Every structure is written in C-alpha cells, then in structure tokens.
Coordinates of C-alpha atoms and ligand atoms in Angstrom, one line a residue:
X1 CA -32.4 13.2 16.3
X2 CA -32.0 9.9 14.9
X3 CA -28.3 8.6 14.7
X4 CA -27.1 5.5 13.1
X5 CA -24.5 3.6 11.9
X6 CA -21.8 5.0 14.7
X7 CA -17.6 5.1 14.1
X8 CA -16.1 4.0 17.0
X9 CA -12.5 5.8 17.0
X10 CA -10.1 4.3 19.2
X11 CA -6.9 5.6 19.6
X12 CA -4.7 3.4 21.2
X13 CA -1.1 5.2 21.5
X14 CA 0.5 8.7 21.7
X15 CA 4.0 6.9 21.1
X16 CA 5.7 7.6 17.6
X17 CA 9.5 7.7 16.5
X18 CA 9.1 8.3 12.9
X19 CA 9.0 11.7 12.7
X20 CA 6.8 12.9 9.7
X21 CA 7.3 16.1 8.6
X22 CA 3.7 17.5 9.4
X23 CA 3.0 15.1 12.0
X24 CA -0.2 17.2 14.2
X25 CA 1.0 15.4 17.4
X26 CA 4.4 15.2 17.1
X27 CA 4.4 17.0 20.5
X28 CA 2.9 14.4 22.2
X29 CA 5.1 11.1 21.0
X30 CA 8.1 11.8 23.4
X31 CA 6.3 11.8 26.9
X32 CA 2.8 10.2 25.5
X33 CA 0.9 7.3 27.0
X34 CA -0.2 4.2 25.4
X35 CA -3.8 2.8 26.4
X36 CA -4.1 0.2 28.8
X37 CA -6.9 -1.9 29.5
X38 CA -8.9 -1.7 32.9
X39 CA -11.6 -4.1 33.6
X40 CA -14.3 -1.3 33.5
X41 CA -12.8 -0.2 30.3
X42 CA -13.1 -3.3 28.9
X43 CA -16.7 -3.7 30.0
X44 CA -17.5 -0.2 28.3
X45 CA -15.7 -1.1 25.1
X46 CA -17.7 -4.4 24.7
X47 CA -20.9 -2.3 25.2
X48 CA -19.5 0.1 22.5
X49 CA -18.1 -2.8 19.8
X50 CA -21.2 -5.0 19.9
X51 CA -23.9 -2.3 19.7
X52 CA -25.3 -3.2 16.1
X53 CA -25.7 0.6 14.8
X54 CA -21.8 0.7 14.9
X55 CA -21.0 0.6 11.3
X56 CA -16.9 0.8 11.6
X57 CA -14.6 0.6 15.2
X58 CA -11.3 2.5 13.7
X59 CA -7.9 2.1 16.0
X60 CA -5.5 4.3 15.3
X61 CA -3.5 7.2 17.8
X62 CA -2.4 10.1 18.1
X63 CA 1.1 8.0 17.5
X64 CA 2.1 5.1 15.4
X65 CA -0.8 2.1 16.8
X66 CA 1.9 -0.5 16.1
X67 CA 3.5 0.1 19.2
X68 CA 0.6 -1.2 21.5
X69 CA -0.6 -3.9 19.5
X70 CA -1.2 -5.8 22.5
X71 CA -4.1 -3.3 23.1
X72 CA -5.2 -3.3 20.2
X73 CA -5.3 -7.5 19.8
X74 CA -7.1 -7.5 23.7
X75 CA -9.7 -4.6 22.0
X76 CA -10.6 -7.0 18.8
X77 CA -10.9 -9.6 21.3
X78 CA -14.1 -7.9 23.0
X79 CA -16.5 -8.6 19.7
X80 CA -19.1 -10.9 20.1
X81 CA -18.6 -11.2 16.1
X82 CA -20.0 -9.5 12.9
X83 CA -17.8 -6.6 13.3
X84 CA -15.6 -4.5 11.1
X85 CA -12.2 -3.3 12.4
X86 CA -10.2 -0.8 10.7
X87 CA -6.4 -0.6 11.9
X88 CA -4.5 2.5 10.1
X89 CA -0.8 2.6 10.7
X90 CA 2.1 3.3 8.6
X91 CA 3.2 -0.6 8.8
X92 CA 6.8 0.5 9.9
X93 CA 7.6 -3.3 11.2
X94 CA 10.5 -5.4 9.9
X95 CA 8.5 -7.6 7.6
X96 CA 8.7 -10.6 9.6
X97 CA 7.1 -9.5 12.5
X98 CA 4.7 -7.6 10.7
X99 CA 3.6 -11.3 9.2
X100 CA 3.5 -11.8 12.4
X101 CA 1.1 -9.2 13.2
X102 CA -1.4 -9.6 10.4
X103 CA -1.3 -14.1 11.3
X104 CA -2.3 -13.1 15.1
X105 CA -4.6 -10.3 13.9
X106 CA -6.5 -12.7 11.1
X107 CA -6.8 -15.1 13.5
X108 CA -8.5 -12.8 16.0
X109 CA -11.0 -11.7 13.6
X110 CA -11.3 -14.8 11.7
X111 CA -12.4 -16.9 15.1
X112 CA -14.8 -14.1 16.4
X113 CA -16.5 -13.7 12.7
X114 CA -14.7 -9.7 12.5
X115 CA -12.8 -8.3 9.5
X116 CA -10.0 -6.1 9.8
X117 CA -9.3 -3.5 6.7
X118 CA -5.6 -2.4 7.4
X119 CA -5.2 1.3 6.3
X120 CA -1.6 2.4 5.5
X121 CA -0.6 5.6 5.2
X122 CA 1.3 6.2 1.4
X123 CA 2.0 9.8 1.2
X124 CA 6.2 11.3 0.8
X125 CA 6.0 12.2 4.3
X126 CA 5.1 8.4 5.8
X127 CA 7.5 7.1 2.8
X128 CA 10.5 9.1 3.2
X129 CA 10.7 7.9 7.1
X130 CA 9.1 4.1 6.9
X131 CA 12.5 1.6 6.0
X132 CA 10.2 -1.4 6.2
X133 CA 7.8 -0.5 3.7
X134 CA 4.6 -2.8 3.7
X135 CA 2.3 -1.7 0.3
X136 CA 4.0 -4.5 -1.4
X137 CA 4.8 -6.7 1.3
X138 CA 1.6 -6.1 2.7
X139 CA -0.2 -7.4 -0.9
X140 CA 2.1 -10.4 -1.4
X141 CA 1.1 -11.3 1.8
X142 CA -2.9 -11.4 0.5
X143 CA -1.7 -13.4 -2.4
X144 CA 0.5 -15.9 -0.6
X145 CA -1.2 -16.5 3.0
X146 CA -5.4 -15.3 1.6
X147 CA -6.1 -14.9 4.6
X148 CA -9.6 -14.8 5.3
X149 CA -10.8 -11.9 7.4
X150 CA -8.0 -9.2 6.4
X151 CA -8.1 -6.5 3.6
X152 CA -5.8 -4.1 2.9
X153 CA -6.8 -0.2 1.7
X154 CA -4.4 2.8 1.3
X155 CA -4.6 6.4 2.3
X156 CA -2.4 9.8 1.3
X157 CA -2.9 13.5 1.3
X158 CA -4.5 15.4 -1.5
X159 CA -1.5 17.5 -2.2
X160 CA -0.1 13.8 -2.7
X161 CA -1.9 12.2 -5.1
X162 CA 0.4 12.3 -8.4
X163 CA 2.9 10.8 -5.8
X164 CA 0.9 8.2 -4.1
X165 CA -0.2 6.8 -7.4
X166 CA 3.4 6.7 -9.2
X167 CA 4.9 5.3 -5.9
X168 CA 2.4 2.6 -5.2
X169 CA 1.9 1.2 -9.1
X170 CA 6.3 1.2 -8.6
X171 CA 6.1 -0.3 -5.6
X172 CA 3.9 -2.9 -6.2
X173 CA 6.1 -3.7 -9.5
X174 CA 9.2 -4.5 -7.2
X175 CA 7.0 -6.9 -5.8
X176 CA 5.7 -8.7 -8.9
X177 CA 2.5 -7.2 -8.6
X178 CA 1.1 -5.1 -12.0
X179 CA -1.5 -2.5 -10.8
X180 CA -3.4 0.2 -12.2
X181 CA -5.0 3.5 -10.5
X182 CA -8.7 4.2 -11.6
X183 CA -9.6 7.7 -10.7
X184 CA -12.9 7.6 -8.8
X185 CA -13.6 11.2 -7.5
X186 CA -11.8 14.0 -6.0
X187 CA -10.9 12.2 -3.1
X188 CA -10.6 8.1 -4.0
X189 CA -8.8 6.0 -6.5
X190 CA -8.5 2.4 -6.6
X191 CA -5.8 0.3 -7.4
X192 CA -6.3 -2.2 -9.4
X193 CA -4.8 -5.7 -9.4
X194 CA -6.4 -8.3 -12.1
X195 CA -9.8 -8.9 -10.7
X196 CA -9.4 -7.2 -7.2
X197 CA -9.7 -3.6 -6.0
X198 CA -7.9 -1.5 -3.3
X199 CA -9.0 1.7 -1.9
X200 CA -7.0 4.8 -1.7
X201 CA -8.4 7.7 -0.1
X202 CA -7.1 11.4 0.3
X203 CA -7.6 13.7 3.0
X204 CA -7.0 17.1 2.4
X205 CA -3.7 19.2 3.8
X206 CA -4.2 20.2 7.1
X207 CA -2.1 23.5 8.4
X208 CA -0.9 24.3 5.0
X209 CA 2.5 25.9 5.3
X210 CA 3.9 29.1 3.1
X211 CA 5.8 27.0 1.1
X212 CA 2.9 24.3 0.2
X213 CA 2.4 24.7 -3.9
X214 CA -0.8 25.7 -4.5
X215 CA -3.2 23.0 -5.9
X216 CA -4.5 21.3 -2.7
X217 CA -8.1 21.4 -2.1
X218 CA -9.2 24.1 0.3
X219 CA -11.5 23.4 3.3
X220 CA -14.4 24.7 0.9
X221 CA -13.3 22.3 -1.5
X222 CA -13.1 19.4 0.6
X223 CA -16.5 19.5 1.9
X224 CA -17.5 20.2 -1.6
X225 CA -15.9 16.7 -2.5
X226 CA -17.5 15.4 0.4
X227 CA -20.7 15.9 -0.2
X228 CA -20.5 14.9 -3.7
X229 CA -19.4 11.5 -2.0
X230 CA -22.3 11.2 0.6
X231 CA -24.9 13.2 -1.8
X232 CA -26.0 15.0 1.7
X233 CA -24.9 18.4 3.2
X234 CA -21.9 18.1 5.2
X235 CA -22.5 17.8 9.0
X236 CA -20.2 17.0 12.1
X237 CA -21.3 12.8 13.1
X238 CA -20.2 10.0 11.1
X239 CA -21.7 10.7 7.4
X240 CA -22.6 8.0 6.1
X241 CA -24.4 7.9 2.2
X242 CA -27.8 9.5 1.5
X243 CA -30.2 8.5 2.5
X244 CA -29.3 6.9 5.3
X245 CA -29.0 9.2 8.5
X246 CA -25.6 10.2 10.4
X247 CA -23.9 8.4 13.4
X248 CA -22.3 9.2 16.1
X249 CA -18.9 9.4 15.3
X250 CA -16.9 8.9 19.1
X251 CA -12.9 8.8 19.4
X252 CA -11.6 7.4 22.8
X253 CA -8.1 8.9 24.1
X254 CA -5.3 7.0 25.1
X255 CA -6.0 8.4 28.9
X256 CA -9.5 6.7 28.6
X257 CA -11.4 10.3 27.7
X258 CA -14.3 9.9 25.4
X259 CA -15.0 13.3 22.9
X260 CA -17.1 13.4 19.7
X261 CA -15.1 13.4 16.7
X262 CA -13.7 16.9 16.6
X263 CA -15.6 18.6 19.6
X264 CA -12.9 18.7 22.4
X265 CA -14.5 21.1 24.2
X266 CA -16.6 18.7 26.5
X267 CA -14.9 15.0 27.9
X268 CA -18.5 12.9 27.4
X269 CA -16.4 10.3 30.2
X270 CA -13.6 8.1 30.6
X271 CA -13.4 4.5 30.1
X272 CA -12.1 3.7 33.0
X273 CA -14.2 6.0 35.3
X274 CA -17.6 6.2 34.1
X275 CA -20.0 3.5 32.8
X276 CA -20.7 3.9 28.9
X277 CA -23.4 3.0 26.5
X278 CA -24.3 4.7 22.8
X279 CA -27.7 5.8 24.3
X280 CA -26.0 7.7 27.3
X281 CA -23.5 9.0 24.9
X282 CA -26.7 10.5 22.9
X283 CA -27.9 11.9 25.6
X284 CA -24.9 13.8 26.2
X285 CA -24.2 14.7 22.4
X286 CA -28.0 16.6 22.8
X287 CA -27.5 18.3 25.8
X288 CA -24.4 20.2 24.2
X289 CA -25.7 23.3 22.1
X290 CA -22.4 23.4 20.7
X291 CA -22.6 19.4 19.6
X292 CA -25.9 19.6 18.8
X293 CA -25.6 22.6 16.2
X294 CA -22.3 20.8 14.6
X295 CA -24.7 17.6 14.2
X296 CA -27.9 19.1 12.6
X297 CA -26.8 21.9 11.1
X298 CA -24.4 21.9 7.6
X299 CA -21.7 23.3 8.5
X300 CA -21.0 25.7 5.6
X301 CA -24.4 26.9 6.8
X302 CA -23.1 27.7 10.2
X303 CA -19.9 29.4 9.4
X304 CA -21.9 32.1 7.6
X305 CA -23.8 32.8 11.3
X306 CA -20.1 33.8 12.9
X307 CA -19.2 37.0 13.6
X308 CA -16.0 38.7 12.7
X309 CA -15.9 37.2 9.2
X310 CA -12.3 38.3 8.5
X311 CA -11.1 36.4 11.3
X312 CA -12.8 33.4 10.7
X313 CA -11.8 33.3 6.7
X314 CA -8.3 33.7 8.4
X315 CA -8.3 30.9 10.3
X316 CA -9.8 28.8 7.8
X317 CA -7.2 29.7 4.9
X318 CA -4.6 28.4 8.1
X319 CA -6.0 25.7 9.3
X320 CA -8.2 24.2 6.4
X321 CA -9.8 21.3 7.3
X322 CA -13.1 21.6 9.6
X323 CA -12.7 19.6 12.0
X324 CA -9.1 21.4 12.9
X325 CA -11.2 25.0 12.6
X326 CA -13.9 24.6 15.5
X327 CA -10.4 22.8 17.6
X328 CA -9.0 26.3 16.7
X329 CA -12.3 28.6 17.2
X330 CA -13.5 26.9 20.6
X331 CA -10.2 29.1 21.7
X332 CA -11.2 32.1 20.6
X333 CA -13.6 33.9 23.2
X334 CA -17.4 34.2 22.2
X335 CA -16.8 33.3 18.6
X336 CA -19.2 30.3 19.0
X337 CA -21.9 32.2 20.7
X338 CA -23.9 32.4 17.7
X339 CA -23.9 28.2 17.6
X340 CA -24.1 27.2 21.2
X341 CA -27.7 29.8 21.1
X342 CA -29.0 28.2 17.7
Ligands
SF4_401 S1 3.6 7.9 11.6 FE1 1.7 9.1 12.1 S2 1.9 9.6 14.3 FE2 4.0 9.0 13.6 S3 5.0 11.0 13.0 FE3 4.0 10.1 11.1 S4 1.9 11.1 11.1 FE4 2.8 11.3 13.2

C-alpha cells in the first residue's frame, strides 16, 4: 500500500473550562492530563515532524490546546523547517496575551521556515461560552502586525452554518473589517476580505440529540460531500485529493499513546516508551486486519459487508459521523468480524 502525504495529530491537553454544550470529552477536562515533553518523546516527534511525506502536523486536544502552550511552542520548535502547523483552538485568551501568543508563535515558525494556520472554532456552542472572542481580533491582528508565517482559517458545525456566516460577517464589522461569505461546497465557504480569502470548514453533527432540527447532513451525507471534495471514495487515512494517494493519518494522546485516526482499538506505541518512525508505524497500520480494511476499502463499501443491518443503521442514525461509528462498533462483540477477515 503506498501512503503519502501523512497528518500528524497531536493532541496536546485534556484540560478545558469552557464547557460547550456537546463537548465529546467533556468527561475528561476535570481530572485530564496535559502532554509533557520527555527526551525520547521529543526524539520521536522530530522523526515524525521532519519526515517529508507529512503534509500537515495538527495540535489540538481532547481540551482547549491553549492551556499547554508551552508544549505546543517546545513541539513547533522540533522542525528542521518547511513545515506546516495547524493549531485549532477556540482562542478564549484575554486579547493581550493572546497577541502575545500569536508574536511568540510567528516567531517560532518564522525563524525555523514553518507556517502556522490557526483554526478557530465559530459555531453558537464555542461563541456562547468564549468572552474573549478572537475572529475579529484575531484578523486585525493580520492587518496591523502581517506577520509573516501565521494565517488564520475558521471552522463550525454543519447544523451551524446560517449562524457561523451571520456571526462572523457581524463580527468582523465591529472590528472595521467588511467581509463577504462565498459558498464553495457543502462543507466550505470562504470569507472574503478585499483581496484575501479565509477558510471556513463544517464538520458535520456528531451524536445528534432528539431535539437537533432536522437539516444536518447525515453520516451518508457527509461522506457524500466528502468525496465530492477529494473526487475519490471515502477511506479511513488522511484523504488527500485525487489523484494523489492517502496518508497516514496518526493522532498522539496527551499520555504519549499513538492510535490511527479513529481506530482505538490497537495503541501503535507511546512516545515516551517506544522508539517511532512513519515506516514502523506502516508496518503496524498493515499488520491490523481491522486498520488495513478501514485504509483500502471505501467505507460505505464495508458497512454493507456487516451483519445485523438494523443495528448498525441504528447506530449510525445515533452516532453519525464515521469515525465515531467503528469507536462505537469495536464495542459491540463480533460485529467487525466480517472486516478484520477481508
Ligand atoms: S472548547 Fe473544545 S474541548 Fe473545550 S468544551 Fe468546547 S469543544 Fe470541548
């Protein structure tokens, strides 16, 4: 199987206090851990970064990555350069020290020849919580400071769209800032300021509850969408655009355990345990039926090869997002027999 162009998920903190309504780890931000840095880890991480079929190294958590910035400054610092970093937070920090944070994090990136896109979250639930809200701030800053090696991208919900545009274009207006929203597809729009574009990208609603108004894209429709974005057949692995082939697509835990993207079922190592490298991670990745069939096979393909049909379509109307479904099928006994044999 040829992989390339990799996403590097890090995810740096389980430590939140701002309480979103449909927050998936919400259980986790009162007694979580942030990541800390051993010198093995940091060996393995460098390895990781500076491999050049890594398209994207992504730091977020399973909690707001603000609060271990240190970590996060210490992980850009392991680049030998040519890198992009993507940092997606909700940007909750009092203005001044979030200048603060984007100076320190420019010049990081700017001295080692990285970029950094910062992705912040504008959906009602991140807005209703955030005081310091940084969509505006965060483009004023561009304007006033340009700094060189940051851009700045936005991200929302499906249900949230209508919202996301109306409060970003009104946002941006208390600010001094005019911007329009271009529609691009059922999953991106892009704000437009004069000559310069901004992404916004929708995921779609994960755990629906009873209440949710109908109108959201179902986990049919989302890989639909997705495909029509990548013009290829939606597999597990990083996608990246026809015709180029998949990655890898790797998310480090707070604790140092390394998983694929969505497969949970086996720990591929620990940072701060075992020595890593993107060829041993392969290797691994082939040697799980259950990994392998996610990577190689579309995955509408392989829910039609499942037993107990009724169940599954249950499961999928609750949980509605694929990568959520085989979290909640590896629990069900034997289910995934007809995978882990393909
Ligand atoms: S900011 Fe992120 S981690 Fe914190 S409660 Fe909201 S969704 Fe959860």
């Amino acid at each position: 199987m040829e992989l390339q162009g990799h996403l590097l998920y890090i995810d740096i903190t389980q430590i939140c206090g701002i309480g979103c309504a449909f927050c998936m780890y919400a259980d986790k931000h009162k007694v979580g851990m942030s990541m800390e840095l051993s010198t093995l880890s940091r060996e393995n991480l460098a390895t990781l970064i500076n491999e050049p079929a890594v398209k994207r190294i992504s730091i977020s958590g399973e909690g707001e990555p603000l609060n271990n910035t240190k970590v996060f400054h210490e992980i850009l610092n392991l680049s030998n350069g040519g890198k992009r970093f993507e940092f997606i937070t909700s940007g909750f920090f009092p203005h001044a020290k979030m200048v603060e944070f984007f100076d320190e994090t420019d010049r990081i990136v700017t001295s080692n020849g990285d970029t950094c896109n910062i992705r912040l979250s504008a959906d009602s639930h991140h807005i209703e919580k955030v005081k310091w809200r940084a969509h505006g701030f965060s483009l004023d800053y561009l304007r006033r400071h340009q700094p060189s090696g940051l851009s700045f991208s936005f991200r929302s919900i499906d249900t949230d769209r209508h919202f996301t545009r109306r409060y970003l274009t009104q946002e941006l207006q208390r600010w001094g800032i005019n911007a329009n929203i271009t529609e691009l597809g059922p999953l991106e729009d892009e704000l437009v300021v004069g000559q310069e574009r901004f992404g916004i990208d929708y995921k779609n609603l994960v755990h629906p509850t009873v209440g949710t108004p109908k109108g959201y894209l179902d986990m049919y429709g989302y890989i639909a969408a997705i495909e029509a974005k990548v013009s290829k057949r939606f597999t597990f692995g990083s996608l990246n655009q026809s015709p180029q082939v998949n990655g890898m697509d790797v998310t480090i835990k707070p604790n140092g355990d390394v998983y694929l993207y969505g497969i949970e079922t086996q720990c591929l190592g620990n940072m701060h345990l075992d020595r890593l490298d993107w060829p041993r991670l392969q290797a691994l990745l082939l040697n799980d039926p259950l990994a392998r069939a996610l990577y190689t096979q579309p995955f509408t393909d392989l829910l039609t090869q499942l037993e107990k049909p009724n169940l599954v379509h249950s499961i999928i109307t609750r949980v509605n997002n694929p990568y959520w479904l085989v979290k909640e099928l590896v629990r069900h006994d034997g289910i995934l027999q007809a995978w882990e044999a393909a």
